[in-house]
Tab-separated table of C-alpha atoms in Angstrom:
chain	number	residue	atom	x	y	z
I	598	MET	CA	23.127	13.843	-24.469
I	599	LEU	CA	25.504	10.952	-24.175
I	600	ALA	CA	25.685	8.238	-26.790
I	601	PHE	CA	24.072	5.552	-24.658
I	602	GLU	CA	21.189	7.903	-23.740
I	603	GLN	CA	20.457	8.467	-27.414
I	604	GLN	CA	20.487	4.712	-27.990
I	605	VAL	CA	18.086	4.139	-25.082
I	606	LEU	CA	15.564	6.592	-26.507
I	607	ALA	CA	15.994	5.281	-30.052
I	608	ASP	CA	15.226	1.721	-28.949
I	609	LEU	CA	12.288	2.878	-26.832
I	610	VAL	CA	10.585	5.027	-29.478
I	611	GLU	CA	11.039	2.340	-32.122
I	612	ASP	CA	8.088	0.359	-30.801
I	613	PRO	CA	4.788	2.295	-31.147
I	614	ASN	CA	3.386	0.527	-28.060
I	615	GLY	CA	6.240	1.721	-25.831
I	616	GLY	CA	8.299	-0.461	-23.535
I	617	LEU	CA	9.924	-0.923	-20.142
I	618	VAL	CA	13.410	0.500	-19.524
I	619	VAL	CA	15.331	-0.777	-16.501
I	620	LEU	CA	18.360	1.383	-15.716
I	621	SER	CA	21.141	0.787	-13.281
I	622	SER	CA	20.946	2.890	-10.151
I	623	GLY	CA	22.561	6.276	-10.711
I	624	LEU	CA	22.044	6.538	-14.470
I	625	PRO	CA	20.324	9.751	-15.671
I	626	LEU	CA	16.628	8.877	-15.462
I	627	ALA	CA	15.557	12.542	-15.353
I	628	SER	CA	17.526	13.345	-18.500
I	629	LEU	CA	15.929	10.457	-20.399
I	630	ALA	CA	12.422	11.418	-19.277
I	631	ALA	CA	12.919	15.086	-20.182
I	632	THR	CA	14.304	14.262	-23.625
I	633	LEU	CA	11.463	11.835	-24.285
I	634	LEU	CA	8.859	14.447	-23.307
I	635	LEU	CA	10.473	16.996	-25.612
I	636	HIS	CA	10.577	14.471	-28.470
I	637	LEU	CA	6.896	13.565	-28.061
I	638	HIS	CA	5.906	17.210	-27.812
I	639	GLN	CA	7.680	18.071	-31.060
I	640	THR	CA	6.135	15.256	-33.092
I	641	PRO	CA	3.765	16.378	-35.865
I	642	GLY	CA	0.771	14.618	-34.272
I	643	ASN	CA	1.070	16.474	-30.987
I	644	ALA	CA	1.759	19.792	-32.711
I	645	ALA	CA	-1.598	19.423	-34.460
I	646	GLY	CA	-3.393	18.753	-31.201
I	647	GLY	CA	-2.667	15.077	-30.692
I	648	GLY	CA	-3.242	15.096	-26.921
I	649	CYS	CA	-1.594	15.663	-23.589
I	650	LEU	CA	1.427	13.928	-22.102
I	651	LEU	CA	0.885	12.328	-18.702
I	652	VAL	CA	3.730	11.637	-16.258
I	653	LEU	CA	2.982	9.439	-13.248
I	654	SER	CA	4.860	8.444	-10.087
I	655	ALA	CA	7.403	11.264	-10.199
I	656	THR	CA	8.948	12.399	-6.921
I	657	ASP	CA	9.547	16.051	-6.125
I	658	THR	CA	13.289	15.663	-6.705
I	659	LEU	CA	12.706	14.015	-10.060
I	660	LYS	CA	10.254	16.736	-11.079
I	661	ALA	CA	12.815	19.427	-10.306
I	662	ARG	CA	15.487	17.646	-12.358
I	663	ILE	CA	13.171	17.216	-15.339
I	664	ARG	CA	12.199	20.899	-15.271
I	665	ARG	CA	15.853	21.914	-14.968
I	666	ARG	CA	16.676	19.752	-17.965
I	667	LEU	CA	13.836	21.128	-20.094
I	668	GLN	CA	14.398	24.773	-19.069
I	669	ASP	CA	12.150	26.919	-21.316
I	670	LYS	CA	11.713	24.374	-24.103
I	671	LEU	CA	8.661	22.719	-22.531
I	672	GLN	CA	6.599	23.585	-19.494
I	673	VAL	CA	5.351	20.653	-17.444
I	674	HIS	CA	2.424	21.553	-15.191
I	675	ASP	CA	2.055	19.992	-11.769
I	676	VAL	CA	-1.493	18.813	-11.032
I	677	PRO	CA	-1.971	18.271	-7.279
I	678	PRO	CA	-4.749	15.932	-6.104
I	679	ASP	CA	-6.637	18.781	-4.390
I	680	LEU	CA	-6.894	20.831	-7.592
I	681	ALA	CA	-10.443	21.641	-8.667
I	682	ALA	CA	-12.001	19.318	-11.227
I	683	GLN	CA	-12.780	22.173	-13.621
I	684	GLN	CA	-9.168	23.336	-13.604
I	685	ARG	CA	-7.951	19.806	-14.270
I	686	ALA	CA	-10.332	19.543	-17.228
I	687	THR	CA	-8.923	22.810	-18.599
I	688	LEU	CA	-5.372	21.466	-18.375
I	689	TYR	CA	-6.411	18.258	-20.129
I	690	ALA	CA	-7.982	20.202	-22.970
I	691	SER	CA	-4.845	22.323	-23.452
I	692	GLY	CA	-2.794	19.268	-24.479
I	693	ALA	CA	0.114	20.112	-22.177
I	694	ALA	CA	2.544	17.872	-20.333
I	695	LEU	CA	1.313	17.125	-16.813
I	696	PHE	CA	2.646	15.633	-13.590
I	697	LEU	CA	-0.231	13.650	-12.105
I	698	SER	CA	-0.958	11.382	-9.181
I	699	PRO	CA	-2.426	7.969	-10.075
I	700	ARG	CA	-5.473	8.449	-7.864
I	701	ALA	CA	-6.532	11.730	-9.482
I	702	LEU	CA	-5.965	10.406	-12.985
I	703	ALA	CA	-7.982	7.250	-12.325
I	704	ALA	CA	-10.879	9.320	-10.990
I	705	ASP	CA	-10.847	11.597	-14.055
I	706	LEU	CA	-10.805	8.635	-16.439
I	707	LEU	CA	-13.710	6.947	-14.681
I	708	THR	CA	-15.807	10.120	-14.712
I	709	SER	CA	-14.953	10.806	-18.389
I	710	ARG	CA	-13.395	14.101	-17.401
I	711	LEU	CA	-10.411	12.977	-19.451
I	712	LEU	CA	-11.085	10.952	-22.588
I	713	PRO	CA	-8.446	8.368	-23.623
I	714	SER	CA	-8.479	9.845	-27.129
I	715	ARG	CA	-7.070	13.095	-25.695
I	716	VAL	CA	-3.953	11.359	-24.354
I	717	GLN	CA	-0.901	11.055	-26.561
I	718	ALA	CA	1.423	9.048	-24.309
I	719	LEU	CA	1.817	7.867	-20.732
I	720	LEU	CA	5.117	7.931	-18.827
I	721	LEU	CA	5.680	5.880	-15.670
I	722	LEU	CA	8.837	6.717	-13.734
I	723	SER	CA	8.532	4.065	-10.993
I	724	ALA	CA	7.629	0.937	-12.898
I	725	HIS	CA	9.113	-1.375	-10.238
I	726	ARG	CA	6.185	-0.482	-7.961
I	727	SER	CA	3.543	-1.540	-10.487
I	728	THR	CA	1.619	-4.726	-9.748
I	729	ASP	CA	-1.548	-6.339	-11.010
I	730	THR	CA	-3.629	-4.484	-8.434
I	731	SER	CA	-1.817	-1.127	-8.455
I	732	SER	CA	-3.252	2.154	-9.683
I	733	ASP	CA	-0.754	2.325	-12.552
I	734	ALA	CA	-1.958	-0.984	-13.977
I	735	PHE	CA	-5.591	0.106	-13.626
I	736	ILE	CA	-4.880	3.356	-15.489
I	737	CYS	CA	-3.103	1.499	-18.295
I	738	ARG	CA	-6.067	-0.834	-18.585
I	739	LEU	CA	-8.497	2.089	-18.869
I	740	LEU	CA	-6.402	3.851	-21.492
I	741	ARG	CA	-5.698	0.768	-23.595
I	742	GLN	CA	-9.342	-0.226	-23.813
I	743	ARG	CA	-10.244	2.659	-26.121
I	744	ASN	CA	-6.943	3.991	-27.383
I	745	LEU	CA	-3.745	2.102	-28.214
I	746	LEU	CA	-1.447	4.818	-26.933
I	747	PRO	CA	2.211	4.121	-26.078
I	748	VAL	CA	3.244	3.469	-22.482
I	749	TYR	CA	6.842	4.336	-21.628
I	750	ALA	CA	7.839	2.845	-18.278
I	751	PHE	CA	11.149	3.529	-16.496
I	752	SER	CA	12.769	2.052	-13.417
I	753	ASP	CA	16.129	2.772	-11.789
I	754	CYS	CA	15.789	0.039	-9.130
I	755	PRO	CA	16.926	-3.172	-10.838
I	756	HIS	CA	17.051	-5.093	-7.545
I	757	ALA	CA	13.294	-4.553	-7.175
I	758	MET	CA	12.648	-6.096	-10.598
I	759	VAL	CA	14.113	-9.448	-9.582
I	760	ALA	CA	12.162	-9.830	-6.337
I	761	GLY	CA	9.609	-12.575	-6.427
I	762	PHE	CA	8.741	-14.946	-9.230
I	763	SER	CA	8.904	-13.399	-12.736
I	764	LYS	CA	8.582	-9.856	-11.401
I	765	ALA	CA	9.663	-8.217	-14.677
I	766	GLU	CA	7.267	-10.349	-16.718
I	767	ARG	CA	4.347	-9.589	-14.411
I	768	THR	CA	5.175	-5.876	-14.483
I	769	MET	CA	5.204	-5.827	-18.288
I	770	LYS	CA	1.907	-7.703	-18.366
I	771	SER	CA	0.247	-5.254	-15.990
I	772	LEU	CA	1.473	-2.250	-18.000
I	773	TYR	CA	0.586	-3.788	-21.397
I	774	VAL	CA	4.095	-3.479	-22.865
I	775	ARG	CA	5.981	-6.123	-24.812
I	776	ARG	CA	9.581	-4.940	-25.008
I	777	LEU	CA	12.078	-4.866	-22.149
I	778	HIS	CA	15.235	-2.743	-22.380
I	779	LEU	CA	17.993	-3.515	-19.870
I	780	TRP	CA	20.764	-0.957	-19.413
I	781	PRO	CA	23.214	-1.929	-16.673
I	782	ARG	CA	26.223	0.140	-15.765
I	783	PHE	CA	28.585	-2.344	-17.416
I	784	HIS	CA	26.878	-2.032	-20.813
I	785	VAL	CA	29.403	-1.317	-23.562
I	786	LEU	CA	27.977	2.079	-24.529
I	787	ALA	CA	27.237	3.142	-20.953
I	788	ALA	CA	30.638	2.073	-19.646
I	789	ALA	CA	32.427	3.899	-22.462
I	790	ASP	CA	30.610	7.177	-21.708
I	791	LEU	CA	31.022	6.899	-17.950
I	792	GLU	CA	34.750	6.127	-18.087
I	793	ARG	CA	35.500	9.339	-19.961
I	794	ALA	CA	34.876	11.461	-16.868
I	795	PRO	CA	35.078	9.287	-13.744
I	796	PRO	CA	33.759	10.987	-10.609
I	797	ASP	CA	35.917	11.874	-7.609
I	798	VAL	CA	34.541	9.902	-4.672
I	799	VAL	CA	35.033	11.419	-1.222
I	800	ASP	CA	34.161	9.100	1.659
I	801	VAL	CA	32.995	11.054	4.712
I	802	ARG	CA	31.945	9.022	7.742
I	803	VAL	CA	30.087	10.802	10.506
I	804	PRO	CA	29.813	8.820	13.770
I	805	MET	CA	26.405	8.342	15.332
I	806	THR	CA	25.563	10.206	18.516
I	807	PRO	CA	24.621	8.283	21.701
I	808	PRO	CA	20.870	8.999	21.227
I	809	MET	CA	21.081	7.728	17.647
I	810	ARG	CA	22.776	4.529	18.796
I	811	GLY	CA	20.066	4.137	21.429
I	812	ILE	CA	17.337	4.553	18.797
I	813	GLN	CA	19.059	2.004	16.585
I	814	ALA	CA	19.232	-0.518	19.414
I	815	ALA	CA	15.582	0.092	20.324
I	816	VAL	CA	14.448	-0.360	16.708
I	817	LEU	CA	16.396	-3.619	16.436
I	818	ALA	CA	14.836	-4.844	19.683
I	819	THR	CA	11.364	-3.977	18.352
I	820	MET	CA	12.099	-5.792	15.087
I	821	ASP	CA	13.203	-8.826	17.067
I	822	ALA	CA	9.920	-8.767	18.989
I	823	CYS	CA	7.912	-8.549	15.747
I	824	LEU	CA	9.910	-11.419	14.232
I	825	LYS	CA	9.197	-13.592	17.274
I	826	GLU	CA	5.487	-12.962	16.822
I	827	LEU	CA	5.773	-13.714	13.113
I	828	ARG	CA	7.550	-17.014	13.776
I	829	ARG	CA	4.577	-18.222	15.801
I	830	THR	CA	2.441	-18.393	12.662
I	831	ASN	CA	4.390	-21.506	11.476
I	832	LYS	CA	3.929	-20.312	7.906
I	833	VAL	CA	7.292	-18.631	7.358
I	834	ASP	CA	10.772	-20.118	7.101
I	835	VAL	CA	12.375	-19.316	10.442
I	836	GLU	CA	15.959	-19.487	9.168
I	837	ASP	CA	15.520	-16.535	6.822
I	838	LEU	CA	13.892	-14.298	9.445
I	839	THR	CA	16.716	-12.744	11.440
I	840	VAL	CA	17.384	-9.219	12.598
I	841	ASP	CA	20.606	-9.098	10.570
I	842	LYS	CA	18.727	-9.744	7.326
I	843	GLY	CA	16.078	-7.233	8.349
I	844	LEU	CA	18.565	-4.418	7.758
I	845	PHE	CA	18.674	-5.024	4.013
I	846	LYS	CA	16.198	-3.703	1.484
I	847	SER	CA	15.375	-7.175	0.177
I	848	PHE	CA	13.979	-8.276	3.538
I	849	ASP	CA	10.458	-7.122	2.652
I	850	GLU	CA	10.576	-9.105	-0.575
I	851	ILE	CA	11.841	-12.199	1.266
I	852	VAL	CA	8.939	-12.149	3.709
I	853	ARG	CA	6.355	-11.286	1.075
I	854	ARG	CA	7.684	-13.959	-1.282
I	855	GLN	CA	7.152	-16.626	1.364
I	856	LEU	CA	3.709	-15.366	2.320
I	857	ASP	CA	2.464	-14.472	-1.167
I	858	PRO	CA	0.938	-17.915	-1.968
I	859	ILE	CA	-0.984	-17.945	1.332
I	860	TRP	CA	-1.497	-14.195	1.729
I	861	HIS	CA	-5.279	-14.474	1.449
I	862	THR	CA	-5.379	-16.987	4.321
I	863	LEU	CA	-3.392	-14.897	6.808
I	864	GLY	CA	-4.992	-13.000	9.630
I	865	LYS	CA	-4.918	-9.281	10.229
I	866	LYS	CA	-2.228	-9.533	12.879
I	867	THR	CA	0.202	-11.365	10.585
I	868	LYS	CA	-0.318	-8.876	7.767
I	869	GLN	CA	0.158	-6.023	10.207
I	870	LEU	CA	3.421	-7.553	11.452
I	871	VAL	CA	4.759	-7.612	7.890
I	872	ALA	CA	3.812	-3.950	7.473
I	873	ASP	CA	5.410	-3.112	10.830
I	874	LEU	CA	8.697	-4.700	9.778
I	875	ARG	CA	8.708	-2.496	6.700
I	876	THR	CA	8.030	0.578	8.843
I	877	LEU	CA	10.802	-0.287	11.313
I	878	ARG	CA	13.296	-0.767	8.507
I	879	LYS	CA	12.384	2.702	7.248
I	880	LEU	CA	13.041	4.089	10.716
I	881	LEU	CA	16.568	2.712	10.579
I	882	ASP	CA	17.115	4.174	7.125
I	883	TYR	CA	15.695	7.590	7.994
I	884	LEU	CA	17.778	7.745	11.188
I	885	VAL	CA	20.923	8.517	9.176
I	886	ARG	CA	19.161	10.481	6.434
I	887	TYR	CA	16.876	12.898	8.259
I	888	ASP	CA	17.783	15.545	10.770
I	889	ALA	CA	16.564	15.320	14.357
I	890	VAL	CA	13.513	17.578	13.880
I	891	THR	CA	12.327	15.856	10.700
I	892	TYR	CA	12.816	12.434	12.268
I	893	LEU	CA	10.733	13.374	15.310
I	894	LYS	CA	8.021	14.774	13.047
I	895	TYR	CA	7.969	11.523	11.089
I	896	LEU	CA	7.615	9.557	14.334
I	897	ASP	CA	4.709	11.753	15.438
I	898	THR	CA	3.067	11.148	12.065
I	899	LEU	CA	3.442	7.383	12.518
I	900	ARG	CA	1.968	7.589	15.992
I	901	VAL	CA	-1.134	9.357	14.665
I	902	SER	CA	-1.607	7.291	11.498
I	903	GLU	CA	-0.615	3.833	12.745
I	904	GLY	CA	-1.119	4.120	16.482
I	905	VAL	CA	-4.430	2.258	16.474
I	906	ARG	CA	-3.570	-0.804	14.417
I	907	SER	CA	0.227	-1.111	14.700
I	908	VAL	CA	1.769	-3.794	16.858
I	909	TRP	CA	5.272	-2.362	17.193
I	910	ILE	CA	4.069	0.796	18.970
I	911	LEU	CA	2.761	-1.345	21.841
I	912	ALA	CA	6.185	-2.958	22.409
I	913	ASP	CA	8.212	-1.928	25.437
I	914	SER	CA	11.224	-0.891	23.353
I	915	SER	CA	9.133	1.454	21.194
I	916	HIS	CA	8.810	3.930	24.088
I	917	ARG	CA	12.594	4.205	24.054
I	918	ILE	CA	12.494	5.261	20.389
I	919	PHE	CA	10.135	8.184	21.007
I	920	GLU	CA	11.958	9.155	24.185
I	921	LEU	CA	15.394	9.368	22.553
I	922	ALA	CA	13.966	11.118	19.479
I	923	LYS	CA	12.565	13.849	21.734
I	924	ARG	CA	15.856	14.073	23.608
I	925	ARG	CA	17.645	14.864	20.319
I	926	VAL	CA	15.370	17.865	19.779
I	927	TYR	CA	14.422	19.129	23.233
I	928	GLN	CA	16.610	19.820	26.241
I	929	ALA	CA	15.282	20.368	29.748
I	930	VAL	CA	16.553	23.682	31.160
I	931	ARG	CA	15.983	25.051	34.640
I	932	THR	CA	14.916	28.597	35.318
I	933	ASP	CA	18.502	29.601	36.092
I	934	GLY	CA	19.646	28.412	32.659
I	935	VAL	CA	21.390	25.207	33.743
I	936	ASN	CA	20.778	22.134	31.553
I	937	VAL	CA	19.090	19.245	33.329
I	938	SER	CA	20.189	15.731	32.438
I	939	ILE	CA	17.326	13.239	32.312
I	940	ASP	CA	19.572	10.216	31.982
I	941	ASN	CA	19.517	8.580	35.403
I	942	LYS	CA	21.421	5.426	34.523
I	943	GLY	CA	24.056	4.528	37.084
I	944	THR	CA	22.746	6.956	39.715
I	945	PRO	CA	20.852	5.511	42.691
I	946	THR	CA	17.326	6.872	43.014
I	947	LYS	CA	14.527	6.267	45.455
I	948	LYS	CA	10.849	6.089	44.680
I	949	ARG	CA	9.010	8.789	46.552
I	950	LYS	CA	5.347	9.514	46.853
I	951	VAL	CA	3.975	12.649	45.280
I	952	ALA	CA	3.597	15.246	48.029
I	953	HIS	CA	0.693	17.645	47.457
I	954	ASN	CA	0.533	20.909	49.422
I	955	SER	CA	-2.681	22.896	49.383
I	956	THR	CA	-2.344	26.661	49.529
I	957	LYS	CA	-4.852	29.224	50.714
I	958	LYS	CA	-5.933	30.062	47.188
I	959	GLY	CA	-6.791	26.440	46.445
I	960	LYS	CA	-3.796	25.757	44.219
I	961	VAL	CA	-2.149	22.390	44.490
I	962	THR	CA	1.600	22.113	44.136
I	963	GLY	CA	3.492	18.846	44.046
I	964	SER	CA	6.831	17.358	43.163
I	965	CYS	CA	7.725	13.865	41.980
I	966	SER	CA	11.165	12.292	42.045
I	967	TRP	CA	10.526	10.325	38.846
I	968	PRO	CA	11.508	11.876	35.475
I	969	LEU	CA	8.753	12.779	33.041
I	970	HIS	CA	9.743	10.109	30.501
I	971	LEU	CA	9.210	7.443	33.202
I	972	GLN	CA	5.879	8.847	34.358
I	973	VAL	CA	4.145	8.709	30.942
I	974	PRO	CA	4.350	4.905	30.404
I	975	THR	CA	3.281	4.333	34.025
I	976	LEU	CA	0.224	6.562	33.548
I	977	ARG	CA	-0.593	4.758	30.319
I	978	ARG	CA	-0.512	1.391	32.073
I	979	LEU	CA	-2.802	2.685	34.829
I	980	ILE	CA	-5.324	3.993	32.294
I	981	LEU	CA	-5.324	0.677	30.399
I	982	MET	CA	-5.693	-1.265	33.655
I	983	TRP	CA	-8.705	0.762	34.810
I	984	ALA	CA	-10.287	0.577	31.340
I	985	LEU	CA	-9.969	-3.218	31.395
I	986	TYR	CA	-11.417	-3.349	34.932
I	987	TRP	CA	-14.523	-1.320	34.072
I	988	LYS	CA	-15.020	-3.283	30.872
I	989	ARG	CA	-15.149	-6.537	32.830
I	990	PHE	CA	-17.384	-4.963	35.476
I	991	TRP	CA	-20.023	-3.789	33.007
I	992	ARG	CA	-19.913	-7.097	31.157
I	993	ARG	CA	-20.686	-8.977	34.364
I	994	HIS	CA	-23.294	-6.361	35.281
I	995	ARG	CA	-25.186	-6.957	32.033
I	996	ASN	CA	-25.156	-10.698	32.674
I	997	GLY	CA	-26.303	-10.272	36.283
I	998	LYS	CA	-23.063	-11.631	37.707
I	999	CYS	CA	-21.520	-8.523	39.222
I	1000	TYR	CA	-19.627	-8.709	42.450
I	1001	GLY	CA	-22.017	-6.511	44.477
I	1002	ASN	CA	-25.669	-6.845	45.362
I	1003	CYS	CA	-26.930	-4.384	42.753
I	1004	CYS	CA	-28.185	-7.139	40.427
I	1005	LYS	CA	-30.072	-8.976	43.203
I	1006	ARG	CA	-32.489	-6.150	43.901
């Protein structure tokens, strides 16, 4: 371990109630968590059966780094949410170190499947996401009611700890910790260790493909449409809400900071617009991070999970996002093996009626001059139009005001 890592752990373990450690982005969070787990496991109290070590809010990448750091010194079991309750109780009784999800742990504490006296320490690896109403704060409250165990919270997102009013203070209050340890990159000990072996930075810039630029433009247009709807509420500062600021990570905090005092008075549509802006900003971020297949899969997941209540999916520019995402993965090929281009911009086309030809066997064959990606939105509009028509018809029919003579009989 480096000298500043040893100092971080020494300051953290000094307080028996734990503390909150805020690291600069890029500092070895996995190494600190692994060393702390090994230190707690080797203490005399835990060796005599002091309890299990619980690790919350750890991503898959962070779990792999912690296991690689520990090697064979300590085995950390992964407890998925769908694991049987009896198997979870067996792992709790063994006193091992466990990776848990907050929802499963809260359920086990409420059902007394895990007693607070059987827990030695609690580690939180994403403390910047903890709020007064989060699952992490609820778990800390349940554990601290019966057992004054230490809570060691870590965060490697310092920009998230300054969002809002007294974010760090409110986070410490929700996690029941009293000491805050700040370790920026320019700290004396950290800077001295990092300057000994400076990394070789290689800047590789890959240009975006035309479909990616089209998706980016469509997402920005959809964000602009959502911002226009959000401006109509007259409850948000219009000057701060621009598409340019929507590209930064602090945009969500800016909007939420303005709406936080009146959040309970806002309607469902306004709250959904704020959530849609967060989703659209993720789409821009994932566009340069994910491959084409993973990005299309993520879009299909959003369509299924948020298709009913989302506002941005109903925008005209959102169809362009799904269309270009499919074009990055699929390519139309004719039977003779020649690729078919579905981009008809700049080429004159004529609208033609669909010609149906009935054969002797009763099969119907037809051809349409419109591409498939233009037919789907048109069909969707027709379905919505007919649904609205029949809804109005039956409403008037129930009231005896239909257009025909059926209600006069």
